[in-house]
XYZ file of C-alpha atoms in Angstrom:
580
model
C 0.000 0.000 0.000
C 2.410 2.320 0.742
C 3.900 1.694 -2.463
C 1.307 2.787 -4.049
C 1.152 6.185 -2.143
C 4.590 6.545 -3.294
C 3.795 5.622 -6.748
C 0.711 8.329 -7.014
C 2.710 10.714 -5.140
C 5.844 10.589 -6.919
C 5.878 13.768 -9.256
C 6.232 15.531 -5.640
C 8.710 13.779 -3.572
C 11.956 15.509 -5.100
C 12.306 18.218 -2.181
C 11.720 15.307 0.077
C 15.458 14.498 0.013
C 16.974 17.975 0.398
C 14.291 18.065 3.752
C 16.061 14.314 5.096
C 19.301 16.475 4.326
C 18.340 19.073 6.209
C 17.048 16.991 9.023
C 20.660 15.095 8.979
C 22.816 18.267 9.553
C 20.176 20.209 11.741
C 20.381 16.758 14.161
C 24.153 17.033 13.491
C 24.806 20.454 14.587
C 22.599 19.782 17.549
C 25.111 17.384 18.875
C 27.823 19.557 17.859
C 26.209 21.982 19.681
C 25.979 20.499 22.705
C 29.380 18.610 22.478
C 31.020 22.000 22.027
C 29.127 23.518 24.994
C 30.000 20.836 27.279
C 33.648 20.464 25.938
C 34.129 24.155 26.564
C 32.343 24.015 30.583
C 35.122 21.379 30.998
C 38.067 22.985 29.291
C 36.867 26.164 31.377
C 36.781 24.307 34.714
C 40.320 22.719 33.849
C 41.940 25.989 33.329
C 40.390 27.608 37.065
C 41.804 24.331 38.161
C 44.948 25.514 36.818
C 45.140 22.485 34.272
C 45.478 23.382 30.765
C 44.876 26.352 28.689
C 42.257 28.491 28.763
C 39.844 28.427 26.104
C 39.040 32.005 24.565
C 35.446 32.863 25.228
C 34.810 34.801 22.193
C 35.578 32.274 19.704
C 33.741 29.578 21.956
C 30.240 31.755 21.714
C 30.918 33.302 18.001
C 30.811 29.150 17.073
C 27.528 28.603 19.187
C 25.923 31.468 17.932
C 27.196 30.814 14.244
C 25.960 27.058 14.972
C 22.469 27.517 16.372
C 21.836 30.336 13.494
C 22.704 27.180 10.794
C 20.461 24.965 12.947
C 17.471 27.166 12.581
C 18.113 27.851 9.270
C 18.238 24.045 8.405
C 15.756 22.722 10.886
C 12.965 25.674 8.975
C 14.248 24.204 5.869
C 13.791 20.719 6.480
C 9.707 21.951 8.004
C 8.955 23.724 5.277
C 10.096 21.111 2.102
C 8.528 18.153 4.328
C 5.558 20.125 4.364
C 5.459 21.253 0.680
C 6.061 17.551 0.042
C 2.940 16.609 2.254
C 0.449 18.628 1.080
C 1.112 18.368 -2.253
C 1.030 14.438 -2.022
C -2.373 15.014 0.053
C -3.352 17.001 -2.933
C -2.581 14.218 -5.140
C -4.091 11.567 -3.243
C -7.607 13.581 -3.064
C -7.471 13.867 -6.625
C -7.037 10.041 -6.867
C -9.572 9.305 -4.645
C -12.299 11.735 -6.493
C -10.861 9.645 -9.647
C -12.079 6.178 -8.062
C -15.252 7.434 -7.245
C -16.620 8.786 -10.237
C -16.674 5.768 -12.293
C -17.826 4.392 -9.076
C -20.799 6.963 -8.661
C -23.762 6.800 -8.042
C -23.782 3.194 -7.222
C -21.075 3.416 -4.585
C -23.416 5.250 -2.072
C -25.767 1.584 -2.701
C -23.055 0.073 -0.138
C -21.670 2.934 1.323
C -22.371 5.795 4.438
C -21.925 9.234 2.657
C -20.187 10.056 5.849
C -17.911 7.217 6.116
C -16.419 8.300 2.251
C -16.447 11.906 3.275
C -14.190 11.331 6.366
C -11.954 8.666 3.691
C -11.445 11.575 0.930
C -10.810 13.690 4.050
C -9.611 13.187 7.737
C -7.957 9.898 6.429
C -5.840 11.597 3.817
C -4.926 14.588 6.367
C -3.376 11.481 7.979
C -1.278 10.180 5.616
C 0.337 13.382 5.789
C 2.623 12.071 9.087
C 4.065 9.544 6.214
C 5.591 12.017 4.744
C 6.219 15.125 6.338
C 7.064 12.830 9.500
C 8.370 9.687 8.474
C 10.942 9.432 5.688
C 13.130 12.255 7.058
C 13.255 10.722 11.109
C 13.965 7.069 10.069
C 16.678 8.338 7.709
C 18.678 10.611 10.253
C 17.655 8.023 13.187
C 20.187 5.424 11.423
C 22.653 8.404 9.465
C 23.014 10.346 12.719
C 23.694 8.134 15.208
C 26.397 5.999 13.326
C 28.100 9.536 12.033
C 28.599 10.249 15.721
C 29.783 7.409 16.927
C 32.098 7.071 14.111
C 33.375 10.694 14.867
C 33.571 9.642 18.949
C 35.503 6.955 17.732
C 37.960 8.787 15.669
C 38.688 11.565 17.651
C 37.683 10.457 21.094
C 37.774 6.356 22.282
C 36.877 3.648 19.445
C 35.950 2.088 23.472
C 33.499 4.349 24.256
C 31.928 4.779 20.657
C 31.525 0.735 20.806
C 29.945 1.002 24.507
C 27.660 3.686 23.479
C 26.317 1.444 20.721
C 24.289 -1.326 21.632
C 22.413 1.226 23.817
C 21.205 3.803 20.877
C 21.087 0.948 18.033
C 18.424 -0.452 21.091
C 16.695 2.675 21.227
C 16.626 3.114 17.423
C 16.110 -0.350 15.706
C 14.388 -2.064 18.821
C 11.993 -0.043 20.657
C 9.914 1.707 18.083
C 8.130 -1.876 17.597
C 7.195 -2.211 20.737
C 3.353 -2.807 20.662
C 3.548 -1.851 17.031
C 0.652 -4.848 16.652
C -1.419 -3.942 19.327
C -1.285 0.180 18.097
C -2.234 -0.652 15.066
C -5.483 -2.740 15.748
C -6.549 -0.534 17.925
C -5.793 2.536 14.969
C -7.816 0.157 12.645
C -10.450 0.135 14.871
C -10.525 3.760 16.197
C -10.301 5.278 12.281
C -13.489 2.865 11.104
C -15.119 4.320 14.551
C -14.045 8.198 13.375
C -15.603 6.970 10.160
C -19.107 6.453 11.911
C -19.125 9.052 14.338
C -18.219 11.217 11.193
C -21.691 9.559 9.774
C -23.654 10.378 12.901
C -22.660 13.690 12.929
C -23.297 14.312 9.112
C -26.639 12.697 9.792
C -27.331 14.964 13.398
C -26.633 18.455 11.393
C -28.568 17.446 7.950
C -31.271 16.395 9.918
C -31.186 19.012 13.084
C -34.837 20.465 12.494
C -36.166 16.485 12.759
C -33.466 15.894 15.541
C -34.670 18.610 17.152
C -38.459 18.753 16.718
C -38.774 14.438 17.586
C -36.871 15.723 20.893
C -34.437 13.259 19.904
C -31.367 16.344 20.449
C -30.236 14.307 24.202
C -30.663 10.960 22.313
C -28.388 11.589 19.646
C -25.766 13.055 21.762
C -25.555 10.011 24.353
C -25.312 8.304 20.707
C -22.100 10.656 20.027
C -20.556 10.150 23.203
C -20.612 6.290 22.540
C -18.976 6.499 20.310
C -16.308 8.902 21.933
C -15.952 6.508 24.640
C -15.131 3.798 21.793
C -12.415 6.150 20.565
C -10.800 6.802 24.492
C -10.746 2.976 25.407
C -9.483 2.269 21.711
C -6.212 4.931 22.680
C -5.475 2.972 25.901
C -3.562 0.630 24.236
C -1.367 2.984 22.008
C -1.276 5.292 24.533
C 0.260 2.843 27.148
C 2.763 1.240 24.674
C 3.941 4.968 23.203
C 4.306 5.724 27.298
C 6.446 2.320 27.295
C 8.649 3.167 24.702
C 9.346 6.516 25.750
C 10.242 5.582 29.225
C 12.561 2.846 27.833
C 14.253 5.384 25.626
C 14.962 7.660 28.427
C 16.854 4.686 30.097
C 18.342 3.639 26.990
C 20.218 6.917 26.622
C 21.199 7.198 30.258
C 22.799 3.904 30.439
C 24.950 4.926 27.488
C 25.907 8.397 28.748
C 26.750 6.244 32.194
C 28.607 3.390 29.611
C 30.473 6.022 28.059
C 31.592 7.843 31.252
C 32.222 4.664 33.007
C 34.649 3.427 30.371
C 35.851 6.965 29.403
C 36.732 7.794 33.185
C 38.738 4.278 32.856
C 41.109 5.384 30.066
C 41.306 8.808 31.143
C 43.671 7.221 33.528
C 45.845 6.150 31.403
C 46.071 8.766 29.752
C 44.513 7.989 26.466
C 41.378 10.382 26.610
C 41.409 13.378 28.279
C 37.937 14.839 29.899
C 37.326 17.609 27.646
C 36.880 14.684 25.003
C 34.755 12.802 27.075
C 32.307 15.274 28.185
C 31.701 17.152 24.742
C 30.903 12.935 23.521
C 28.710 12.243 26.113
C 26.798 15.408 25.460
C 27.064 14.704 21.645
C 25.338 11.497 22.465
C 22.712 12.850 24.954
C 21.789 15.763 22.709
C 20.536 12.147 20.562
C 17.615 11.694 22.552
C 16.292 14.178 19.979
C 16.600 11.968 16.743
C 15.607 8.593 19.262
C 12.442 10.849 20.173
C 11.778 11.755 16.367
C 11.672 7.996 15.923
C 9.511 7.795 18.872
C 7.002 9.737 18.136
C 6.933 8.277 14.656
C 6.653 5.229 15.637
C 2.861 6.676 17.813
C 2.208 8.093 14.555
C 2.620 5.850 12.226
C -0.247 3.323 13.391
C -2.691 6.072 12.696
C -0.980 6.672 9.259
C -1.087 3.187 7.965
C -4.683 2.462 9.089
C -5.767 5.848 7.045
C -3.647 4.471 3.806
C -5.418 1.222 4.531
C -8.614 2.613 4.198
C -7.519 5.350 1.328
C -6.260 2.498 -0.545
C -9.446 0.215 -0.171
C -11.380 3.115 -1.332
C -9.332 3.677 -4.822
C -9.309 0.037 -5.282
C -12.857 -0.891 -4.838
C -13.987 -2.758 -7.621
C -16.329 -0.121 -10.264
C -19.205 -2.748 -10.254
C -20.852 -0.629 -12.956
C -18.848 -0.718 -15.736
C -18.902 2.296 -17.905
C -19.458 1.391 -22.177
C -17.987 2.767 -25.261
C -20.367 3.487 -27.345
C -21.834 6.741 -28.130
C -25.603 7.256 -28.368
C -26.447 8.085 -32.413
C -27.236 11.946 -32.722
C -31.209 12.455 -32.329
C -33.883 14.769 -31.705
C -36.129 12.314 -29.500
C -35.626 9.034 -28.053
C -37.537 6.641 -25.980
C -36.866 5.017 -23.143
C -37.189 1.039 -22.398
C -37.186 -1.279 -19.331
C -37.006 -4.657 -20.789
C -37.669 -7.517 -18.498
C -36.038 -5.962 -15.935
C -35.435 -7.206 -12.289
C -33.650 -5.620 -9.713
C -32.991 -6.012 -5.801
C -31.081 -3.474 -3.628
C -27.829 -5.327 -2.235
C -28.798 -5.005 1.310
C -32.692 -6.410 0.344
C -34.003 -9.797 1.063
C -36.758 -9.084 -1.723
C -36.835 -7.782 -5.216
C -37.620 -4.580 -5.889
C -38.365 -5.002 -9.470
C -39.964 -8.006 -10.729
C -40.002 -8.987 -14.689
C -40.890 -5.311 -15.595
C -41.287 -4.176 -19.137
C -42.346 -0.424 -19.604
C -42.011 1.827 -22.969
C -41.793 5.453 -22.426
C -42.448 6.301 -26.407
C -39.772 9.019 -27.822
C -41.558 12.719 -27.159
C -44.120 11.609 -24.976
C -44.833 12.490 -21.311
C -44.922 9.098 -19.251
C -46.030 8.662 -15.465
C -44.740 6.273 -13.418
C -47.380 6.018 -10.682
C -48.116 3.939 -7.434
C -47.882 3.972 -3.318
C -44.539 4.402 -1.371
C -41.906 1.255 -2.186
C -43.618 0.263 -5.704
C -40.360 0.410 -7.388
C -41.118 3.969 -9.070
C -37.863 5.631 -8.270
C -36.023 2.031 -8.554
C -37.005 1.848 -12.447
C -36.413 5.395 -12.905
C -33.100 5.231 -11.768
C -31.944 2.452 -13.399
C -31.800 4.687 -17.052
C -29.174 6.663 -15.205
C -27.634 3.414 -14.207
C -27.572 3.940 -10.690
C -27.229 0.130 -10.872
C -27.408 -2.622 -13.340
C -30.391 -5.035 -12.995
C -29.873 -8.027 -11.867
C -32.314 -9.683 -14.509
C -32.694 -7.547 -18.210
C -31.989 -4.579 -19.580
C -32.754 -0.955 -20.174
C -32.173 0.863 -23.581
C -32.387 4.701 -24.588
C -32.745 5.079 -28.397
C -32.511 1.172 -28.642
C -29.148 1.420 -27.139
C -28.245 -0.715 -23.852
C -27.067 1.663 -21.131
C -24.587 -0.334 -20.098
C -23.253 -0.148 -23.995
C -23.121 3.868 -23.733
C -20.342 5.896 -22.041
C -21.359 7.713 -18.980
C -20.829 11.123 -20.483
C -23.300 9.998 -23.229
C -25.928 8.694 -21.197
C -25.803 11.476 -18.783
C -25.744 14.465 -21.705
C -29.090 12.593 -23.112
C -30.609 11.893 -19.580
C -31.489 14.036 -17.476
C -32.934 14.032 -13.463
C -34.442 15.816 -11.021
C -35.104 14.548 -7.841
C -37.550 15.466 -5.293
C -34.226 16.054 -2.947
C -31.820 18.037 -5.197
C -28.730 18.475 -4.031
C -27.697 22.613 -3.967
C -24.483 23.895 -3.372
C -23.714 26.296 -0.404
C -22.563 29.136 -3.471
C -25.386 32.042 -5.313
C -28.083 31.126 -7.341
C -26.276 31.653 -10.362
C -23.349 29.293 -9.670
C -25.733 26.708 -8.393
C -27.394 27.333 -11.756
C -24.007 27.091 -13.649
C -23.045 23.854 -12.467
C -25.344 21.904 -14.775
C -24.093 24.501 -17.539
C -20.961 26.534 -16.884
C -21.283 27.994 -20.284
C -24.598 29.632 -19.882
C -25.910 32.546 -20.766
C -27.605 35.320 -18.614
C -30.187 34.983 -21.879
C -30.344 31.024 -20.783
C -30.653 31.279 -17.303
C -33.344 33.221 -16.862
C -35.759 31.448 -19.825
C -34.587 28.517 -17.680
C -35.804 30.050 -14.788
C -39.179 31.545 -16.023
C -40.079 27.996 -17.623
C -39.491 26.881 -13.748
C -41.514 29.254 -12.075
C -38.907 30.185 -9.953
C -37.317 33.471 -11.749
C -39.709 36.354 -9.789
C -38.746 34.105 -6.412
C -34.979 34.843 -7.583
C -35.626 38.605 -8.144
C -36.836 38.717 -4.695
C -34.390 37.650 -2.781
C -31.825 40.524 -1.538
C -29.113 40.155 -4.005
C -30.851 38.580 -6.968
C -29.235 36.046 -8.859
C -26.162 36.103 -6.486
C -27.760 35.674 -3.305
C -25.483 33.413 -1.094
C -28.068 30.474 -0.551
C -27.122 28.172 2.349
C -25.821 24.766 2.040
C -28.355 22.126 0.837
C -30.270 25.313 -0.442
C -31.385 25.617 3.359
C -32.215 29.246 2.516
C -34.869 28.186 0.069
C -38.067 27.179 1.018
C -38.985 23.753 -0.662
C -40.378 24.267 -3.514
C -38.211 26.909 -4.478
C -34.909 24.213 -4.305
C -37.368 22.202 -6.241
C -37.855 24.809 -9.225
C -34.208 25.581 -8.945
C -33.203 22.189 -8.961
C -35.462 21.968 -12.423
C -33.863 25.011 -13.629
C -30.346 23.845 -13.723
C -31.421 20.685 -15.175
C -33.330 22.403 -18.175
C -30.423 24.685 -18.602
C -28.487 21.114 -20.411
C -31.766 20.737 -22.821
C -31.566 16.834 -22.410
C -33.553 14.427 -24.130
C -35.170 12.942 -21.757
C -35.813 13.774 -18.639
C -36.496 12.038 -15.212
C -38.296 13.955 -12.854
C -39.144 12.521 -9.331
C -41.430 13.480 -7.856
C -39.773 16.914 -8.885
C -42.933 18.734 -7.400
C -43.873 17.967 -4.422
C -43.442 21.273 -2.410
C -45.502 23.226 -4.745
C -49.356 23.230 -4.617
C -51.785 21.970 -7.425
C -51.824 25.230 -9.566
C -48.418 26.415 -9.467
C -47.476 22.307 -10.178
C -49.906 22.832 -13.257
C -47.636 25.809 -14.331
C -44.719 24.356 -13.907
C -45.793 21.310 -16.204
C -46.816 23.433 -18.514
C -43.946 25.447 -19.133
C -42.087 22.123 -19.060
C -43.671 20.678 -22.059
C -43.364 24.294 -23.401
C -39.061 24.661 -23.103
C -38.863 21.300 -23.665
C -41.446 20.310 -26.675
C -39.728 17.245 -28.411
C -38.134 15.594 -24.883
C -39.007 12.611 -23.617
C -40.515 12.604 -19.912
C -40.440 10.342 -17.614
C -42.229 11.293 -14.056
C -42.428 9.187 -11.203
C -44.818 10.741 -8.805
C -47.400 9.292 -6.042
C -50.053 11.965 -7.047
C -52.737 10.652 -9.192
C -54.173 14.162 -9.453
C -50.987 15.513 -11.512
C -51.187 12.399 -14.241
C -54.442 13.938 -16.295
C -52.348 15.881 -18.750
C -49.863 12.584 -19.364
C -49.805 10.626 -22.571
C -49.358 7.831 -20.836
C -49.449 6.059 -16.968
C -47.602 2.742 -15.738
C -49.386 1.926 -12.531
C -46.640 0.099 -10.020
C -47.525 -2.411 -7.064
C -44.798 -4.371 -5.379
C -42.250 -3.969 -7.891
C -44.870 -5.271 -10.899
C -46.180 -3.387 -13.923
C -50.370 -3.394 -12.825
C -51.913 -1.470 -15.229
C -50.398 1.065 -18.200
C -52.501 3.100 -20.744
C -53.715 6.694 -21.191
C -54.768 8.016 -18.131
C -58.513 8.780 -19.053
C -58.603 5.122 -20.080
C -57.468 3.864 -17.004
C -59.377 6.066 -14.952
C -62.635 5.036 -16.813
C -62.367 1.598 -15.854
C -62.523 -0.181 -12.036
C -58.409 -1.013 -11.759
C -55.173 0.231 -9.584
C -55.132 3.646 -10.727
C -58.605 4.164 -9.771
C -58.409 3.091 -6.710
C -55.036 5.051 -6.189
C -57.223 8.646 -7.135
C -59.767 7.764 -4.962
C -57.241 7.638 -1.789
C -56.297 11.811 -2.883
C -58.255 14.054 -1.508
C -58.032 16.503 -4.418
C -60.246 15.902 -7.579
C -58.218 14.222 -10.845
C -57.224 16.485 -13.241
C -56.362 19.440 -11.067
């Protein structure tokens, strides 16, 4: 897996060297840093001792002060190309992601919590973002650093107490980081899929807060949140504990070899082959390394979290597309029908069928209702044109063409929908309007608007056109996201169009309206409308009457009507009169 992040990420990495460079000589200096300072306390406290020379001052702070400029200089450096290198590779990686999912869209949300993909394309990628910025460059200087010191120790110091020091930061180094590296990252697996649902939940609270709030179910879906925030404590425990465990051996680690090395140093010193101005600045040089055994450390706390997120990055990307896109093109035309051929269909989480050996024509130009109660299959067959989903059992064509033939850009430039839902963006009316149709016209959007009944509702609002509606439109009343909703989609001109139950906010005679400066704009489309209201199918040229997922009845509507059958029975549940 993580050979694949390096493979998407690799037109970024370059700088990612020069920041492990960085990291090398900033770690580097430290110890020369502190080896200095303690070599020159000694020297000092020789020379009052009236052993030795005494060291000159000036030079001793112009090199600290020349030293600890270089470190901050390097140690910015190596932050800010580790960075540039993370969020450009989190840049990437978002961009893959959105690449997965469109070929995998809309059927993906089928088996799949909107919030659970939200927090992958997300939160998990802002994780991934420790593998690089916090990963590559520590494990590099924890193994270059510590062997260029010793090696200089040995060289100029004791090959003895280089060799003593050893065992005791290789330990800290090689050894300790894996310490509970199992247990951390189980409980990481388990604490990002339970970030993934609380993510849901709290998607689901705010969407939903007026129904939270008016079921008084507010206190009920915050005990539900703090579940799930006890999950996440009791899930850190573990990797808590063990990162505790490892940082409490370190500490011990590098003690013991700053005691090894003054043990065994203070033993040659007397004879004569070290003297203690050698000793202390290497001892301090190998203290000051409890920064690049803490970088490792910390890394090793981090990493856990990082390799659960790639996990579930990766899975995401590498889900299987389980509807396949075509190649053909549709064959340019003014008007073409739509047909559900023996179709069958059940949802993957369903024990029964939702469509069962259907066959419905929606004739090229004509205006076709797809009627019956809640969970007929309506929005199911409607749907499948847009190849939500493939059915299980038959096939649907547009112009005589299988959909699962036709490229998605050509099925979705013929097709159009509009749901009774319609997603709007948190943006103005007019960019909301431009996303169906970035090229459009002021000229275009406001015929679009007028045949929608919803251009004098725009004019009203305080800044027109580019009012700042709220996200999911929550500005709007409902039938005005509704007429919007239609607008954009009439701004494309499609083909045919799929409207569900695209007017249910609005009341009988602005509905009429609307319908009729439907058919108006769009004279020669093909219309397919699934609605529940019987009272809205008298202007249809034809009705396909649902039940359980089964074609009951289909004809004109005043035929149907005329006769004792399902869509008779349907109008005489509605209150208002047919034909209204």
């Amino acid at each position: 897996m993580f050979a694949w992040v390096l493979g998407v990420t690799r037109p970024v990495l370059a700088p990612l060297g020069l920041s492990t460079a960085c990291r090398v000589l900033d770690q580097l200096l430290g110890a020369t840093l502190f080896g200095l300072a303690a070599g020159s306390v000694v020297a000092l406290g020789q020379a009052m001792a009236g052993v030795g020379d005494s060291p000159r001052l000036t030079t001793i702070v112009v090199a600290l002060v020349v030293v600890c400029l270089l470190k901050a200089a390097l140690r910015y450096a190596e932050q800010f190309l580790g960075h540039l290198v993370a969020f450009k590779a989190l840049e990437l990686l978002r961009a893959e992601i959105f690449r997965a999912l469109v070929p995998q869209a809309p059927r993906v949300l089928l088996s799949s919590r909107s919030g659970d993909l939200m927090t992958r394309a997300t939160k998990d990628v802002d994780r991934i973002e420790i593998f690089f910025a916090h990963t590559f460059a520590p494990v590099v200087s924890a193994v270059v650093v510590p062997i260029i010191v010793l090696l200089t120790i040995g060289a100029t110091t004791s090959w003895a107490v280089a060799l003593w020091a050893a065992p005791f930061l290789l330990s800290a180094v090689l050894i300790t980081p894996w310490v509970g590296a199992r247990s951390s990252l189980a409980a990481a697996r388990r604490s990002a899929e339970t970030r993934a649902r609380l993510n849901h939940h709290v998607t689901d609270s705010l969407q939903g807060m007026r129904e939270v709030v008016g079921y008084g179910r507010a206190d009920e879906r915050l005990d539900e949140a703090q579940d799930f925030g006890r999950l996440l404590v009791r899930d850190s425990w573990a990797p808590t504990a063990w990162a505790a465990l490892r940082r409490g051996a370190n500490q011990w680690l590098m003690l013991g070899a700053a005691i090894a090395m003054v043990c065994v140093g203070l033993e040659e010193t007397r004879g004569a082959g070290i003297d203690f101005v050698a000793l202390a600045a290497s001892t301090a040089a190998v203290i000051r390394l409890t920064e690049v055994v803490r970088g490792v450390e910390e890394l090793a706390a981090a990493v856990s979290t990082s390799l659960a997120s790639v996990e579930r990055v990766w899975r995401t990307v590498h889900a299987p597309v389980l509807v396949e896109e075509g190649a053909e093109e549709l064959p340019r035309c003014e008007e073409y029908d739509v047909v559900w051929e023996n179709v069958s269909y059940r949802y993957p989480s369903a024990q029964r069928s939702a469509l069962r050996d259907v066959n419905v024509r929606a004739a090229a130009g004509e205006w076709t209702c797809l009627v019956g109660v809640s969970g007929s299959g309506k929005t199911t067959l409607s749907q499948l044109a847009l190849r939500f989903d493939d059915p299980a059992v038959g096939r649907v064509l547009v112009g005589g063409v299988d959909v699962r033939d036709l490229t998605n850009d050509s099925l979705r430039s013929t097709v159009g929908l509009v749901q009774q839902r319609a997603h709007l963006m948190r943006a103005t009316v007019r960019e909301n309007l431009k996303l169906a149709a970035p090229e459009a016209t002021d000229e275009d959007i406001t015929a679009a608007c007028q045949a929608a009944c919803i251009h004098e509702d725009i004019l009203a609002l305080p800044e027109g056109y580019e009012t700042m509606i709220g996200e999911r439109g929550a500005s709007l009343s409902g039938g005005q996201g509704q007429r919007l909703a239609l607008a954009r989609m009439l701004l494309t001109q499609p083909a045919v169009l799929v409207l569900d139950e695209f007017t249910s906010h609005l009341d009988p005679a602005l509905s009429e309206r609307v319908r009729a400066n439907l058919r108006g704009f769009l004279p020669r489309a093909t219309i397919v409308e699934v609605t529940h209201k019987i009272g809205q199918v008298g202007t249809a040229d034809r009705v396909v009457v649902l039940d359980s997922g089964q074609v009951v009845q289909a004809g004109q509507p005043a035929e149907l009507l005329a006769v004792d059958g399902p869509l008779r029975r349907l109008a005489a549940r509605e209150p208002e009169p047919v034909g209204t």
